[in-house]
Coordinates of C-alpha atoms in Angstrom, one line a residue:
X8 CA -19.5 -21.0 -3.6
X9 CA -18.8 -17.7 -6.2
X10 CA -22.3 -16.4 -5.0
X11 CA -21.5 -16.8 -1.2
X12 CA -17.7 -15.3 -1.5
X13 CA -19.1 -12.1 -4.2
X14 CA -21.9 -11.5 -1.4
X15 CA -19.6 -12.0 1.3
X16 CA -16.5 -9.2 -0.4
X17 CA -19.7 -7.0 -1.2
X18 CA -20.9 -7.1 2.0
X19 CA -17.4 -6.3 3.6
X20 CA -16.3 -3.8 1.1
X21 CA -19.5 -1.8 1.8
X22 CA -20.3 -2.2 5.6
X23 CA -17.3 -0.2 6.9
X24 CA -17.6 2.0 3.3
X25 CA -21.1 2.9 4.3
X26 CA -20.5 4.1 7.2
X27 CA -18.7 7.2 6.3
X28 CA -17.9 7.7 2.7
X29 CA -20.5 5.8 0.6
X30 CA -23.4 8.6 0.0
X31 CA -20.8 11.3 -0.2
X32 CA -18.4 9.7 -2.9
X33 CA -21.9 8.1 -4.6
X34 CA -23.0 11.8 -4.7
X35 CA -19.7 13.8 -5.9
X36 CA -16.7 12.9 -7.9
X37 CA -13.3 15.3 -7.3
X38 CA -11.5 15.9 -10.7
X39 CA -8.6 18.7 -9.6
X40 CA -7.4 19.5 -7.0
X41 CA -4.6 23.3 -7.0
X42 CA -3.5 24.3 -3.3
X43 CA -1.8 27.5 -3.2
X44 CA 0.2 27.1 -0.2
X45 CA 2.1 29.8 1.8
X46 CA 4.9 28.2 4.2
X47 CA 6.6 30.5 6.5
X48 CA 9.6 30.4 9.1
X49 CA 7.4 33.2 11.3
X50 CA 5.1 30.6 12.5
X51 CA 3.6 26.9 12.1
X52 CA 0.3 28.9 10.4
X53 CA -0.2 27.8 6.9
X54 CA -2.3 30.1 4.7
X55 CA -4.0 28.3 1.8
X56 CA -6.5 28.4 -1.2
X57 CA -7.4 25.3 -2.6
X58 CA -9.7 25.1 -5.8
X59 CA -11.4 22.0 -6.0
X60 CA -13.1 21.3 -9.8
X61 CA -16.4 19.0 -8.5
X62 CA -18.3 16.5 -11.0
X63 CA -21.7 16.0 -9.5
X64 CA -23.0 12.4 -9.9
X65 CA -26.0 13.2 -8.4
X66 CA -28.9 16.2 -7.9
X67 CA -27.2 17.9 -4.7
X68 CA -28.5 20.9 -2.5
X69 CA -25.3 20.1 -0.5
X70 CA -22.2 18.6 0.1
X71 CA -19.2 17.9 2.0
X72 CA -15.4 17.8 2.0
X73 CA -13.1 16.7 4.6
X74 CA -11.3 19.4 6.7
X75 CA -10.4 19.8 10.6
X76 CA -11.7 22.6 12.4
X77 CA -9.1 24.6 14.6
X78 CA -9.6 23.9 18.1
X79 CA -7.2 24.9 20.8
X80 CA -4.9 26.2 18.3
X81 CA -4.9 23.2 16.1
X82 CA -7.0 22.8 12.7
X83 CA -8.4 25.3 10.0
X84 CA -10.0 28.3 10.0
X85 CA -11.6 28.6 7.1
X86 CA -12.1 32.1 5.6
X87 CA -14.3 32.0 2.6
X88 CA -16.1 29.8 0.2
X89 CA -16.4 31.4 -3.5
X90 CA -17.6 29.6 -7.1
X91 CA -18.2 31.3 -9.7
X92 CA -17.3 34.9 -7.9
X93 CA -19.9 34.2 -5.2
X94 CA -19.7 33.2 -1.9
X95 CA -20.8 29.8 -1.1
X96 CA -22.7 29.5 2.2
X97 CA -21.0 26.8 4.5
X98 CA -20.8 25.5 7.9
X99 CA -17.7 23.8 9.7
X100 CA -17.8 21.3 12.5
X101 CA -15.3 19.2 13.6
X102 CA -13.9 17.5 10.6
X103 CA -16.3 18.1 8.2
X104 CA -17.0 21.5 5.6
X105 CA -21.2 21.3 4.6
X106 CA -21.2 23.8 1.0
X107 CA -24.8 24.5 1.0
X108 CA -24.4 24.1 -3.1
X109 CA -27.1 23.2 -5.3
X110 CA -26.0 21.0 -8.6
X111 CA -27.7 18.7 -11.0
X112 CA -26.3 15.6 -12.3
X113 CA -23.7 15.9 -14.4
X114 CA -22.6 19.2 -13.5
X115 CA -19.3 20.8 -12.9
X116 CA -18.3 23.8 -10.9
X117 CA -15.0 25.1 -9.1
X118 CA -15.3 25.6 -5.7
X119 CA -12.4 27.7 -4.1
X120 CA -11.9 27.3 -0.2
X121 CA -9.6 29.9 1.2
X122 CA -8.3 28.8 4.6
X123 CA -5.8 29.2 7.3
X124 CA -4.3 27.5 10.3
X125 CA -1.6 25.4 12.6
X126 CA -2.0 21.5 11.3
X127 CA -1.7 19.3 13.9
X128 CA -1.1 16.0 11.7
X129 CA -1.0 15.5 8.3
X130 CA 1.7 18.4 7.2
X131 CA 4.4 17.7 9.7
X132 CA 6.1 21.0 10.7
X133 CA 9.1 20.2 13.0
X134 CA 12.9 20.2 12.8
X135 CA 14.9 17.6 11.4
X136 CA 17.8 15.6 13.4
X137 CA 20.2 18.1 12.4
X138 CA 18.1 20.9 13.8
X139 CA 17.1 22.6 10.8
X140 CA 13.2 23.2 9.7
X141 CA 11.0 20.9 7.6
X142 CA 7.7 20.7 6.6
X143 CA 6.3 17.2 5.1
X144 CA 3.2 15.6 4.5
X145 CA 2.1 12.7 6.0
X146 CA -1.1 11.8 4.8
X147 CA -2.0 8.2 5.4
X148 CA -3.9 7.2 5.9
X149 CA -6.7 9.8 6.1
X150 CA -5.0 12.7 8.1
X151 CA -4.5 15.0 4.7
X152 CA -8.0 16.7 5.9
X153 CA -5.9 18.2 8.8
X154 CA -4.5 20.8 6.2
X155 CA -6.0 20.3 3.0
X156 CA -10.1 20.5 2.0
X157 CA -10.5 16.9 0.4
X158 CA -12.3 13.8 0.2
X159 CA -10.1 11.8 2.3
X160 CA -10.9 8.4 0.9
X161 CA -9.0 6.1 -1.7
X162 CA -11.3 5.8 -4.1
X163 CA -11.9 9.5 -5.0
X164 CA -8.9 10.0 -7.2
X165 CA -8.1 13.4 -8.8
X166 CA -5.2 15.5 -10.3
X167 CA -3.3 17.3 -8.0
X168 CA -1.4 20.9 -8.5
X169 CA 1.0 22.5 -6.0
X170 CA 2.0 25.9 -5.8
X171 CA 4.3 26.3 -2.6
X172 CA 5.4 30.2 -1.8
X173 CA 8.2 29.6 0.8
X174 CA 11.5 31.5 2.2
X175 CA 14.0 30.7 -0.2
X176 CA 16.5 28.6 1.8
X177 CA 13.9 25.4 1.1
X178 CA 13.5 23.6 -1.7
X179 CA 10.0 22.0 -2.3
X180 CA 9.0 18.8 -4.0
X181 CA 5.7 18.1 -4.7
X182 CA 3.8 15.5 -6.4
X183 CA 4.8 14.9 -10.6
X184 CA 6.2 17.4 -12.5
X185 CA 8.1 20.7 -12.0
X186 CA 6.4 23.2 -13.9
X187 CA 8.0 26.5 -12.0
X188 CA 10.3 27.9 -10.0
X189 CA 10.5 32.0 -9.5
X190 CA 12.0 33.8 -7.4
X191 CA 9.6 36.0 -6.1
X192 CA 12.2 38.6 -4.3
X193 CA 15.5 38.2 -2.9
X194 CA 13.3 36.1 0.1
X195 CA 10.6 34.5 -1.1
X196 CA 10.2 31.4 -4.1
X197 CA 7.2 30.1 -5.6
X198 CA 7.3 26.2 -6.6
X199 CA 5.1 24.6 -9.0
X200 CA 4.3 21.1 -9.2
X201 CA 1.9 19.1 -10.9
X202 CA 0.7 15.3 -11.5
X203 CA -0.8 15.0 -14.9
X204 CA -2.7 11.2 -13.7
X205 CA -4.8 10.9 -10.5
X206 CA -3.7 9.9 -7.2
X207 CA -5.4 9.2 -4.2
X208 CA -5.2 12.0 -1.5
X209 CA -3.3 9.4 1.0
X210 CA -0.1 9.7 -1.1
X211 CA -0.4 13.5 -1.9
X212 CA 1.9 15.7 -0.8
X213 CA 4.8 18.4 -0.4
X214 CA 7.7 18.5 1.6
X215 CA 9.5 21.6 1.8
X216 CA 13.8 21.8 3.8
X217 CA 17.2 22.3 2.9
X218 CA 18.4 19.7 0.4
X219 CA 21.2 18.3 -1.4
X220 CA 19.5 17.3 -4.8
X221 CA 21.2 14.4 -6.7
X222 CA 19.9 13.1 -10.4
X223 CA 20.2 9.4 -9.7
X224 CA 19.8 8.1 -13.3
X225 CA 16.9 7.9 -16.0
X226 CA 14.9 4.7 -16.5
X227 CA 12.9 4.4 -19.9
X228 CA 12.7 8.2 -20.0
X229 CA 11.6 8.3 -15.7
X230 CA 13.9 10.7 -14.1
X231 CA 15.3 9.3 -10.4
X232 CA 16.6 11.8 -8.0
X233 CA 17.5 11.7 -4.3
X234 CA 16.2 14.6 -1.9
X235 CA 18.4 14.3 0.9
X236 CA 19.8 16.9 4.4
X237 CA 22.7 18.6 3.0
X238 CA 24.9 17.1 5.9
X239 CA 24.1 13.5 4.5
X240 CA 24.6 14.5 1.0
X241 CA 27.4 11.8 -0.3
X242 CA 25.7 9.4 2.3
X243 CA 22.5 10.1 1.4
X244 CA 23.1 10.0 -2.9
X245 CA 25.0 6.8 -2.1
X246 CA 22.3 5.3 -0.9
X247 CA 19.1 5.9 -2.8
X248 CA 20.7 5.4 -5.7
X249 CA 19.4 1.8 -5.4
X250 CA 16.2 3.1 -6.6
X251 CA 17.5 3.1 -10.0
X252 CA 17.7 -0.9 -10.8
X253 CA 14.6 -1.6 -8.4
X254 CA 12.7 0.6 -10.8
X255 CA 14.2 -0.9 -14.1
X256 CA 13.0 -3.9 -12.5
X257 CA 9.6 -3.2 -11.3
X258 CA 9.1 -1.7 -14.7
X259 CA 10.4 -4.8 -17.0
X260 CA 8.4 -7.0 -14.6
X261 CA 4.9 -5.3 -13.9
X262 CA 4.5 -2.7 -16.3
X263 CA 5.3 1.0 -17.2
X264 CA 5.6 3.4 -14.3
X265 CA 2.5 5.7 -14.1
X266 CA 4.1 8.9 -13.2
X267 CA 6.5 11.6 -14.5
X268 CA 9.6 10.8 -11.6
X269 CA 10.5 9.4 -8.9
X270 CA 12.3 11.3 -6.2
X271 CA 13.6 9.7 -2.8
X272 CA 13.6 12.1 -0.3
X273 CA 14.7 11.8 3.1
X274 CA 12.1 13.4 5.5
X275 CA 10.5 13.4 8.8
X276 CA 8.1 11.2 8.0
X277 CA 6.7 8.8 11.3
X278 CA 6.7 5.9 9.1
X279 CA 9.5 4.4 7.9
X280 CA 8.6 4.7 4.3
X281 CA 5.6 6.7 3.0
X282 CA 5.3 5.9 -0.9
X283 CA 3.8 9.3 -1.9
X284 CA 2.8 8.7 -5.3
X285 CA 6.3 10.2 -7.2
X286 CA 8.3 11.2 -4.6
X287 CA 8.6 8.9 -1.8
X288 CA 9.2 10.2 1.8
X289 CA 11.9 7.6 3.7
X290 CA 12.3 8.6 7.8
X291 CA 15.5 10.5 7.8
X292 CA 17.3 7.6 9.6
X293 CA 17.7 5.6 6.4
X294 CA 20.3 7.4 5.0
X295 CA 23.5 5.1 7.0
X296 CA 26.0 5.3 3.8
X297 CA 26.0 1.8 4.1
X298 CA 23.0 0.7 2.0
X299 CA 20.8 -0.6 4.3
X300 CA 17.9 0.7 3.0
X301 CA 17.9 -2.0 0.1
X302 CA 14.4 -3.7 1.2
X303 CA 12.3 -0.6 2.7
X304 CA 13.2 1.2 -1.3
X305 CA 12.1 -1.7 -3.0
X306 CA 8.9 -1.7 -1.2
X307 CA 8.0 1.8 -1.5
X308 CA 8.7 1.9 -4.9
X309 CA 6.5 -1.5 -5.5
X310 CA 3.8 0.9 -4.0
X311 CA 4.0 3.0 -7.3
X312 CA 2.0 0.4 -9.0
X313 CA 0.5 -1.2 -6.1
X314 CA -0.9 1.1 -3.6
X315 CA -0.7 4.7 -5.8
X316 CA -1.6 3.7 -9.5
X317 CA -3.5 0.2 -8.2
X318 CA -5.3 1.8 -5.5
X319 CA -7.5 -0.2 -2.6
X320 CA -11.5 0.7 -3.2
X321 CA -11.8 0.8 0.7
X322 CA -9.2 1.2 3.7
X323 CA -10.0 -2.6 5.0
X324 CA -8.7 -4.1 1.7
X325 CA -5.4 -2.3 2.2
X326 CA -3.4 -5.7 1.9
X327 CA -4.2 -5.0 -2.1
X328 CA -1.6 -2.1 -1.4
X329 CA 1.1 -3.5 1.4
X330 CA 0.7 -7.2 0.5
X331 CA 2.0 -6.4 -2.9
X332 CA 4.6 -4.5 -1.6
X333 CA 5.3 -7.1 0.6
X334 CA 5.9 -9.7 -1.8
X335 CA 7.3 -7.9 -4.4
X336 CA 9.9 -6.9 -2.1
X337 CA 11.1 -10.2 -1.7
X338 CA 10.6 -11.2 -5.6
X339 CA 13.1 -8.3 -6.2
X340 CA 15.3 -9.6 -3.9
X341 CA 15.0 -13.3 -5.0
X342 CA 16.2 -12.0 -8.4
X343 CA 19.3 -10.2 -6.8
X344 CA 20.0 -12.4 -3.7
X345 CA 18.5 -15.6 -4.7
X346 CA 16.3 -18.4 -3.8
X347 CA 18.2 -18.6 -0.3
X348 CA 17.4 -14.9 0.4
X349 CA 13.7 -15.4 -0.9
X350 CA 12.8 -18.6 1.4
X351 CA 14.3 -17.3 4.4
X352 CA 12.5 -14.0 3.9
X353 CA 9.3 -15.9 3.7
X354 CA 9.8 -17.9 6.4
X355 CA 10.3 -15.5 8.6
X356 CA 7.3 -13.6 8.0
X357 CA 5.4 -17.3 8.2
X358 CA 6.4 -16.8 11.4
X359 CA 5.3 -13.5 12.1
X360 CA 2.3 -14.3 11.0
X361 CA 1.4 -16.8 13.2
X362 CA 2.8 -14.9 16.3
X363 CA 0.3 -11.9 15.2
X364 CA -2.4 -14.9 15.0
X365 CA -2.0 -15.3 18.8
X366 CA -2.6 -12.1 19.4
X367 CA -5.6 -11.3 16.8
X368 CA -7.4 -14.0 14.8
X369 CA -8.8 -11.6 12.7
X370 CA -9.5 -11.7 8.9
X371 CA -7.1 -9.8 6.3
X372 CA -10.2 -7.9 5.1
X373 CA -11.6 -7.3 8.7
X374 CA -14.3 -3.7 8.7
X375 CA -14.2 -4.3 12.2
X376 CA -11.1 -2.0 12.1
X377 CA -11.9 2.0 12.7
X378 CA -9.1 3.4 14.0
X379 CA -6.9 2.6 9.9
X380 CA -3.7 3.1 11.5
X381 CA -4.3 -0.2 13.0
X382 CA -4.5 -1.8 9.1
X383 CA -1.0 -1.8 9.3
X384 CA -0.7 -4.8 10.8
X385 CA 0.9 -7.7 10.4
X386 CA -2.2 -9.4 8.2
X387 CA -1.9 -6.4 5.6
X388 CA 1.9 -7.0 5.0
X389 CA 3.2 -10.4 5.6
X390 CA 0.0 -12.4 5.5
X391 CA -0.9 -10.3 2.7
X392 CA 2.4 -11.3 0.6
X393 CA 2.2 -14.9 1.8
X394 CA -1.5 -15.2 -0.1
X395 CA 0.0 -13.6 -3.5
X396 CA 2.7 -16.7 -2.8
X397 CA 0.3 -19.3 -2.6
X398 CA -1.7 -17.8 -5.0
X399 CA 1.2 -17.9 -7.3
X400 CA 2.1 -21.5 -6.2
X401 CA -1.5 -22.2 -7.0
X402 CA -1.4 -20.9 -10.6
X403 CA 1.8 -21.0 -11.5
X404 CA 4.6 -18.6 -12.4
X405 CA 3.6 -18.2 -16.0
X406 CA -0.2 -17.6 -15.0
X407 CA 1.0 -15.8 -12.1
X408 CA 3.1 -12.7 -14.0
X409 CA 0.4 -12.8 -16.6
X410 CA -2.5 -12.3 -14.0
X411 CA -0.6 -9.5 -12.0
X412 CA 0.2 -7.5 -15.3
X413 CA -3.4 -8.1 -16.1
X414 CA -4.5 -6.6 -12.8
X415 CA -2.3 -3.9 -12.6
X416 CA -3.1 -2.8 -16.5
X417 CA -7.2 -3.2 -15.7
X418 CA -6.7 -1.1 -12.2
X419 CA -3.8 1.7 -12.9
X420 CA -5.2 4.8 -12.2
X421 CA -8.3 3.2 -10.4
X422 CA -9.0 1.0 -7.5
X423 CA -9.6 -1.8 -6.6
X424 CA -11.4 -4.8 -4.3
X425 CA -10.2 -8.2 -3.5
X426 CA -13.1 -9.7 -5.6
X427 CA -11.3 -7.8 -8.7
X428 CA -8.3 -9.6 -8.1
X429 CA -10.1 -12.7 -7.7
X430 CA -11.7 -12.2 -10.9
X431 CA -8.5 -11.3 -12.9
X432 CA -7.0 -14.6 -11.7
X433 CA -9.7 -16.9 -12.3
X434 CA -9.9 -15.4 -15.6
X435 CA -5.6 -15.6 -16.5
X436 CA -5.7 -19.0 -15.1
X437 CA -9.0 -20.9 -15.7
X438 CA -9.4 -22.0 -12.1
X439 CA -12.1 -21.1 -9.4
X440 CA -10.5 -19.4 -6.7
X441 CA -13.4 -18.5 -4.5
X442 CA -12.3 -21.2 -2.0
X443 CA -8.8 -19.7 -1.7
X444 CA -9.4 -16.0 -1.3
X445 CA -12.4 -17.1 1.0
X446 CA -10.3 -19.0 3.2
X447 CA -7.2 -17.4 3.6
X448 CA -8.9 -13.5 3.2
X449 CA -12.1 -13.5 4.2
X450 CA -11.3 -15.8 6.9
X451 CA -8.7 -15.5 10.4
X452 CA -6.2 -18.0 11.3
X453 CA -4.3 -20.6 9.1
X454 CA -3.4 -24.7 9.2
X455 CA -2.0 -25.7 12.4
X456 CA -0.9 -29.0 11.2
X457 CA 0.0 -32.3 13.2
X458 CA 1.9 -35.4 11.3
X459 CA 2.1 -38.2 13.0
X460 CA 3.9 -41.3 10.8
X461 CA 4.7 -45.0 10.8
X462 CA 6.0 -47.8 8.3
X463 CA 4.8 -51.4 8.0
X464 CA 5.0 -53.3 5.4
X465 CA 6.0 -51.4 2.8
X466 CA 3.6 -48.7 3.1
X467 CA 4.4 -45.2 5.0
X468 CA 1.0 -43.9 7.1
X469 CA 0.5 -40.3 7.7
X470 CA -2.3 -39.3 10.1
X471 CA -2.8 -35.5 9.8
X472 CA -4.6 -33.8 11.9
X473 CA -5.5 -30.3 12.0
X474 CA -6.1 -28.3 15.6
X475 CA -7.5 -25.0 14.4
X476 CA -11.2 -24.1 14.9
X477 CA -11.6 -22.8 10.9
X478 CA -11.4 -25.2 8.0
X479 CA -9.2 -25.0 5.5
X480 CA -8.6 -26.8 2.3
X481 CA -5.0 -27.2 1.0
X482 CA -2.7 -29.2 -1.0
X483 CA 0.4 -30.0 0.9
X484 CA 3.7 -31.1 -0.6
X485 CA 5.6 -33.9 1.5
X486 CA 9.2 -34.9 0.9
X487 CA 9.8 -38.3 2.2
X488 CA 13.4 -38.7 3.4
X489 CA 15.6 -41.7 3.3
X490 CA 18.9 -42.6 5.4
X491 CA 20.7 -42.4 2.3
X492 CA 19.7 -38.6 1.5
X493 CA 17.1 -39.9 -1.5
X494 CA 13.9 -38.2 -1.9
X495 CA 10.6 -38.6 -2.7
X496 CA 8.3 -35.8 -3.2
X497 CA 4.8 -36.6 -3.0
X498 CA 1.2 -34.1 -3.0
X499 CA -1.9 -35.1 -0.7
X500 CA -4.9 -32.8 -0.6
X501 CA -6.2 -32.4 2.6
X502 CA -9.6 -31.2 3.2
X503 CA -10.8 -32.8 6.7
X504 CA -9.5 -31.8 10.5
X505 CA -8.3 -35.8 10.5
X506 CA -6.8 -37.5 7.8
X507 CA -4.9 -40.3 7.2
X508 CA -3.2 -41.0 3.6
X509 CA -1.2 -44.1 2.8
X510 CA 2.0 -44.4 0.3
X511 CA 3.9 -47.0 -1.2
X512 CA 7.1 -47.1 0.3
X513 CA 10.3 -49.6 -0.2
X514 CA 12.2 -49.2 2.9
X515 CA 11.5 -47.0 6.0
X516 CA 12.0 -43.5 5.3
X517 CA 14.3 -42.0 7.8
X518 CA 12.1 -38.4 8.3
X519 CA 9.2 -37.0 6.1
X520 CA 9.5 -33.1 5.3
X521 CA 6.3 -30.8 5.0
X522 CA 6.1 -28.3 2.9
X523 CA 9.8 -28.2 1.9
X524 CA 9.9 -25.7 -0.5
X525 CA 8.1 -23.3 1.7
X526 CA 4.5 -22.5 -0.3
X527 CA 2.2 -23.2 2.3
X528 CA 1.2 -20.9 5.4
X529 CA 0.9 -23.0 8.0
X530 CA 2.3 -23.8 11.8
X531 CA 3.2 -27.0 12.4
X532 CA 2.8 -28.8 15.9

């Protein structure tokens, strides 16, 4: 069973890898990235140079990096390609930039690429609800190419350096830490920003408006501020200030946080949360002044370690980013809300999860998907979360905190397949999980259980049956109920469609519970 569920993750994390990322990224590694950007109120044309420092993994005579051609006024014209003062021949079609560049093995060079255009995704240039101008990128999951020369893939991490020349009425924030600001003239300010770890392009980014700028508190030396319109300022500050205890508890529960701040900035971003990797773009209708926001915070910031630092290998294991964030966001609210809180929160994506299931019986891992946009789905999320709390039920708590700190200490600042997290937890908790991650990963659907039950003589019968057309293998808690409230909590392990199992029981039991402290995914008929 190990060999048939390795082959089987290999074969899924490669097939949809293959297809458009694998030779490149087994070819060429991106260290640094530093975009000079110039943002203007003139137009929606953005003017940039982006050098890109290159490793070369293998003897090249070519390569690529992701960037959209203008077309109908949309996309990037670029203007030259220079390394080393010379100009680097290239070609540009469609989304792709070929530099005819030859390189051995292990060498380096800096390429510059200096380009202009109107973005038609990726940077969002619009105006906010208040009218007033913004520009903020929105990268994921592979639309930074539509301004920025990049590999657009997860797994090609680098360091990233901003330097935003703007009118002065914005202020810009930018990914890790400031390093300048200068006025250039009574108009014009440069902003410099700069992450010190790697990130994955999805979750680097600028966003450049009017704001109200608030220091929300420090956490272990981590700096929290809110970005936020200046006509939601005491609204705004009000609210994300509830980054501050999610972070002291994401950091005292899963380890320390991988970059130099954390700002919350309300934005224009379609989503309703984007966790750009230190400063997190929320859609501008979260500020309320009424706190509301509590859950869609916690998750984003869960997607510091999970997502940003703990990165998905390939886009079709993205439940290794939003299933964390996912179930973290309820842990974080068990803690504050309690158990209540936590159960009804999983049962209500339980049934989510089965509604989508109706829909799609489709695989959590599933390279069928092209179009990524349609990853976030309900299996990435809330079928994602419910298989870290079975996993954790599986385990156990203790084994279950030690495995995720393992993980996320052996993947920050890397990435990471669902066969590594497998292996982490096999390893923390001395059990073999390939059973578990193949059925409830690898493979659509979940239980739809049947309990049928009678007494006689002393002896309660269960016959379970199981209607769904894949096989699953589960242990199932039952709480057997008598007229006088007292319970009996019993385990049977069922492993067949039909089943029948047989307990000793006193007196007739006045109901029989399944599952009744919610840890199994499963619909019940």
């Amino acid at each position: 069973m190990r060999h048939l569920l390795t082959t089987l993750c290999l074969l899924l994390a490669t097939s949809a890898f293959a297809q458009k990322h694998y030779d490149r990224l087994a070819a060429i590694d991106i260290q640094h990235y530093r975009f000079e950007l110039t943002l203007t109120d003139e137009s929606d044309k953005i003017n940039g140079i982006a050098t890109i420092d290159v490793l070369f993994k293998q003897d090249v005579s070519s390569f690529q990096l992701d960037l959209k051609k203008e077309n109908n006024g949309k996309g990037m014209k670029v203007l030259t390609v220079m390394s080393d003062n010379k100009k680097v021949p290239f070609a540009h079609e469609d989304k792709k930039l070929t530099l005819n560049y030859t390189a051995k093995a292990g060498d380096r060079a800096k390429i510059l690429v200096a380009y202009e255009g109107v973005p038609e995704t990726g940077l969002i240039i619009s105006k906010n609800k208040y009218g007033d101008r913004t520009f903020f990128g929105d990268n994921w999951p592979d639309r930074g190419h539509h301004w920025l020369p990049i590999v657009d893939h997860p797994s090609d991490k680098a360091t990233v350096e901003w330097i935003v020349t703007a009118p002065s009425h914005y202020q810009v924030i930018g990914n890790g830490r400031l390093k300048e600001r200068t006025n250039i003239n009574a108009d014009i300010t440069l902003t410099h920003w700069q992450s010190e770890v790697v990130l994955p392009t999805k979750v680097m980014v600028i966003g450049a408006a009017r704001f109200a700028i608030q220091e929300s508190g420090e956490i272990y030396d981590i700096s929290i501020s809110s970005w936020v319109y200046p006509q939601d300022r005491e609204k705004g500050f009000y609210d994300y200030a509830q980054a501050v205890p999610v972070m002291d508890w994401f950091i005292n529960h899963v380890g320390p946080y991988p970059y130099a701040k954390l700002a919350n900035v309300q934005s224009k971003t379609q989503f309703g949360g984007m966790e750009n990797a230190s400063n997190i773009f929320y859609s501008e209708k979260s500020v309320t002044g009424n706190r509301t926001a509590e859950g869609l915070i916690a998750h984003e910031i869960a997607h510091q370690w999970f997502g940003n630092s703990a990165s998905e290998a390939n886009w079709h294991h993205a439940w290794l980013s939003e299933g964390f964030a996912t179930y973290f966001t309820n842990l974080y609210m068990e803690q504050k809300y309690g158990r209540e809180n936590f159960v009804g929160r999983e049962k209500e994506q339980r049934e989510q999860i089965i509604a989508f299931s109706k829909q799609q019986r489709v695989p959590i891992v599933n390279p069928a998907i092209e179009n990524y946009m349609n990853l976030l789905n309900t299996n990435s999320y809330q079928k994602g979360g419910w298989v870290l709390h079975m996993l954790r039920k599986k385990v156990g708590d203790e084994n279950f905190w030690k495995g995720i700190q393992t993980y996320y200490d052996q993947y920050k600042l890397s990435n990471a397949y669902t066969e590594d997290l497998k292996n982490v937890f096999e390893g923390v908790s001395g059990f073999s999980l390939d059973q578990f991650f193949e059925q409830w990963v690898m493979q659509a659907g979940q239980p739809e259980l049947k309990a049928d039950w009678k007494y006689k003589g002393k002896k309660l019968t269960v016959n379970f049956t199981q209607s769904q057309a894949e096989d699953f293998i589960f242990d199932l808690e039952v709480d057997i109920v008598y007229e006088d409230g007292r319970t009996e909590r019993k385990t049977v392990r069922l492993d067949r469609k039909s089943q029948e199992w047989t307990v000793d029981a006193k007196e007739k039991p006045a109901k029989i519970v399944l599952d009744p402290d919610t840890w199994l995914l499963f619909e019940q008929k």
